[in-house]
Every structure is written in structure tokens, then in C-alpha cells.
Coordinates of N, CA and C in Angstrom, one line a residue:
M81 N 0.9 -1.2 0.0 CA 0.0 0.0 0.0 C 0.9 1.2 0.0
V82 N 0.6 2.2 -0.9 CA 1.4 3.4 -0.9 C 1.2 4.1 0.4
R83 N 2.3 4.6 0.9 CA 2.4 5.1 2.3 C 1.3 6.1 2.6
K84 N 1.0 7.1 1.7 CA 0.0 8.1 2.0 C -1.4 7.6 2.2
Y85 N -1.6 6.3 1.7 CA -3.0 5.8 1.9 C -3.1 4.8 3.0
R86 N -2.0 4.5 3.7 CA -2.0 3.6 4.8 C -2.8 4.1 6.0
R87 N -3.4 3.2 6.8 CA -4.2 3.5 8.0 C -5.4 4.3 7.6
R88 N -5.9 4.2 6.4 CA -7.1 4.9 6.0 C -8.2 3.9 5.6
G89 N -8.0 2.6 5.7 CA -9.0 1.6 5.4 C -9.0 1.2 3.9
V90 N -8.1 1.8 3.1 CA -8.1 1.5 1.7 C -7.8 0.0 1.4
A91 N -6.8 -0.5 2.0 CA -6.4 -1.9 1.8 C -7.5 -2.9 2.3
T92 N -8.1 -2.6 3.5 CA -9.1 -3.4 4.0 C -10.3 -3.5 3.0
V93 N -10.7 -2.3 2.5 CA -11.8 -2.3 1.6 C -11.4 -3.1 0.3
A94 N -10.2 -2.9 -0.2 CA -9.8 -3.7 -1.4 C -9.8 -5.1 -1.2
A95 N -9.3 -5.6 0.0 CA -9.2 -7.0 0.3 C -10.6 -7.6 0.5
R96 N -11.5 -6.9 1.1 CA -12.8 -7.4 1.3 C -13.5 -7.6 -0.1
L97 N -13.3 -6.6 -1.0 CA -13.9 -6.7 -2.3 C -13.3 -7.9 -3.0
L98 N -12.0 -8.1 -3.0 CA -11.4 -9.2 -3.6 C -11.9 -10.5 -3.1
F99 N -11.9 -10.7 -1.8 CA -12.4 -11.9 -1.2 C -13.9 -12.1 -1.5
G100 N -14.7 -11.1 -1.6 CA -16.1 -11.2 -1.9 C -16.4 -11.6 -3.3
R101 N -15.5 -11.2 -4.2 CA -15.7 -11.5 -5.6 C -15.1 -12.9 -6.0
H102 N -14.2 -13.3 -5.1 CA -13.5 -14.6 -5.4 C -13.6 -15.5 -4.1
P103 N -14.8 -15.9 -3.7 CA -14.9 -16.7 -2.5 C -14.2 -18.1 -2.6
G104 N -13.9 -18.6 -1.5 CA -13.3 -19.9 -1.5 C -12.1 -19.9 -0.5
A105 N -11.3 -21.0 -0.5 CA -10.2 -21.0 0.3 C -9.1 -20.2 -0.3
W106 N -8.3 -19.6 0.6 CA -7.2 -18.7 0.1 C -5.9 -19.2 0.8
T107 N -4.8 -19.0 0.2 CA -3.5 -19.1 0.8 C -2.8 -17.7 0.7
L108 N -2.4 -17.2 1.8 CA -1.8 -15.9 1.9 C -0.4 -16.1 2.4
A109 N 0.5 -15.2 1.8 CA 1.9 -15.1 2.3 C 2.2 -13.7 2.7
L110 N 3.0 -13.6 3.8 CA 3.3 -12.2 4.2 C 4.8 -12.3 4.7
D111 N 5.4 -11.1 4.7 CA 6.7 -11.0 5.3 C 6.6 -10.7 6.7
E112 N 7.0 -11.6 7.6 CA 6.9 -11.5 9.0 C 7.9 -10.4 9.5
D113 N 8.8 -9.9 8.7 CA 9.7 -8.8 9.1 C 9.0 -7.5 8.8
N114 N 7.9 -7.5 8.2 CA 7.1 -6.3 7.9 C 6.1 -6.1 9.0
P115 N 6.3 -5.2 9.9 CA 5.4 -5.1 11.0 C 3.9 -4.7 10.6
G116 N 3.8 -3.9 9.6 CA 2.5 -3.5 9.1 C 1.7 -4.7 8.6
A117 N 2.4 -5.5 7.7 CA 1.7 -6.7 7.2 C 1.4 -7.7 8.2
A118 N 2.4 -7.9 9.1 CA 2.2 -8.9 10.2 C 1.0 -8.5 11.1
A119 N 0.7 -7.3 11.2 CA -0.5 -6.8 12.0 C -1.7 -6.8 11.2
F120 N -1.7 -6.3 9.9 CA -2.8 -6.2 9.1 C -3.5 -7.5 8.7
W121 N -2.7 -8.5 8.1 CA -3.4 -9.6 7.6 C -4.0 -10.5 8.6
P122 N -3.4 -10.8 9.7 CA -4.2 -11.6 10.7 C -5.4 -10.9 11.2
A123 N -5.4 -9.6 11.4 CA -6.6 -8.9 11.9 C -7.7 -8.9 10.8
L124 N -7.3 -8.7 9.5 CA -8.3 -8.8 8.4 C -8.9 -10.2 8.3
I125 N -8.1 -11.2 8.4 CA -8.6 -12.5 8.3 C -9.6 -12.8 9.4
E126 N -9.3 -12.4 10.6 CA -10.2 -12.7 11.7 C -11.5 -11.9 11.5
S127 N -11.4 -10.7 11.0 CA -12.6 -9.9 10.8 C -13.6 -10.4 9.7
V128 N -13.1 -11.1 8.7 CA -13.9 -11.5 7.6 C -14.2 -13.0 7.5
A129 N -13.4 -13.8 8.2 CA -13.5 -15.2 8.1 C -14.8 -15.7 8.8
E130 N -15.3 -16.8 8.2 CA -16.5 -17.4 8.9 C -16.1 -18.2 10.0
P131 N -17.0 -18.5 10.9 CA -16.7 -19.4 12.1 C -16.2 -20.7 11.6
G132 N -15.2 -21.3 12.2 CA -14.6 -22.6 11.8 C -13.4 -22.4 10.9
T133 N -13.1 -21.1 10.5 CA -11.9 -20.9 9.7 C -10.7 -21.2 10.5
T134 N -9.7 -21.9 9.8 CA -8.4 -22.2 10.5 C -7.3 -21.5 9.7
T135 N -6.3 -21.1 10.5 CA -5.1 -20.6 9.9 C -3.9 -21.3 10.4
R136 N -2.9 -21.5 9.7 CA -1.7 -22.1 10.1 C -0.5 -21.5 9.5
S137 N 0.6 -21.6 10.2 CA 1.8 -21.0 9.7 C 2.7 -22.1 9.2
A138 N 3.5 -21.8 8.2 CA 4.4 -22.8 7.6 C 5.8 -22.3 8.0
P139 N 6.3 -22.7 9.1 CA 7.6 -22.2 9.6 C 8.8 -22.6 8.8
T140 N 8.6 -23.6 7.8 CA 9.7 -23.9 7.0 C 9.9 -23.0 5.8
A141 N 9.1 -21.9 5.7 CA 9.2 -21.0 4.6 C 9.6 -19.6 4.9
P142 N 10.6 -19.4 5.8 CA 11.0 -18.1 6.1 C 11.7 -17.4 4.9
P143 N 11.7 -16.1 4.8 CA 11.4 -15.1 5.9 C 9.9 -14.7 5.7
W144 N 9.1 -15.4 4.9 CA 7.7 -15.1 4.8 C 6.9 -16.3 5.2
R145 N 5.7 -16.0 5.6 CA 4.8 -17.1 6.2 C 3.7 -17.3 5.3
R146 N 3.4 -18.6 5.1 CA 2.1 -18.9 4.4 C 1.1 -19.3 5.4
S147 N -0.1 -18.8 5.2 CA -1.2 -19.1 6.0 C -2.3 -19.6 5.1
R148 N -2.9 -20.7 5.4 CA -4.0 -21.3 4.7 C -5.3 -21.1 5.5
T149 N -6.3 -20.6 4.9 CA -7.6 -20.4 5.6 C -8.6 -21.2 4.9
S150 N -9.4 -21.8 5.7 CA -10.5 -22.6 5.1 C -11.6 -22.9 6.2
P151 N -12.8 -22.7 6.0 CA -13.4 -22.2 4.8 C -13.3 -20.6 4.8
W152 N -13.5 -20.1 3.7 CA -13.5 -18.6 3.5 C -14.9 -18.2 3.2
P153 N -15.3 -16.9 3.5 CA -16.7 -16.5 3.3 C -17.2 -16.8 2.0
G154 N -18.4 -17.4 2.0 CA -19.0 -17.7 0.7 C -18.6 -19.0 0.1
S155 N -17.7 -19.8 0.7 CA -17.2 -21.0 0.1 C -17.9 -22.2 0.7
A156 N -18.7 -22.9 -0.2 CA -19.4 -24.1 0.3 C -18.4 -25.2 0.4
D157 N -17.5 -25.3 -0.6 CA -16.5 -26.4 -0.5 C -15.2 -25.9 -0.9
P158 N -14.3 -25.6 0.1 CA -13.0 -25.0 -0.2 C -12.1 -25.9 -1.1
S159 N -12.3 -27.2 -1.1 CA -11.5 -28.0 -1.9 C -11.8 -27.9 -3.4
A160 N -13.0 -27.3 -3.7 CA -13.4 -27.2 -5.1 C -12.7 -26.0 -5.9
R161 N -11.9 -25.2 -5.1 CA -11.2 -24.1 -5.8 C -9.9 -24.5 -6.2

């Protein structure tokens, strides 16, 4: 996110639109050394994910982390994607 638009909700709106238009299971990767990303993505996932959503970290993939979420909002069968 361009610095001047950070902390204004632009990325949150964009991510919600993206997930809404493409429902299903998602795999996200983030740089754990980026404090903004390390705070933003888990908070966003928790705010939009349906009950029963799981996340997990892949510690063998440093310096970025892969998190798999399932199910995602609107996904009847996450394995179908």
C-alpha cells in the first residue's frame, strides 16, 4: 500500500472486495519482518472469516509465512477451488 494511503482503510476495503468476488479457500503469504503486514493480515482474516476458519503457519518457509484459511466467506466447498 502506498504510504500516503496507509491507515485509512483502503487496503481493508480492497481485500474485502477481492475476497467477496472470489470466495473460497485462500493461501496468503506475508513478510513477518514487515510489522504492518504482520499486524494487518491476521486482523483482516479474523474480521472477515466465517466461524470454523483455520489458519496455520508454515515455519519452513522463512522469511515469509504462508497461512491457509478454510473455509472462506461464501465457500461451500473450499477443496473445489
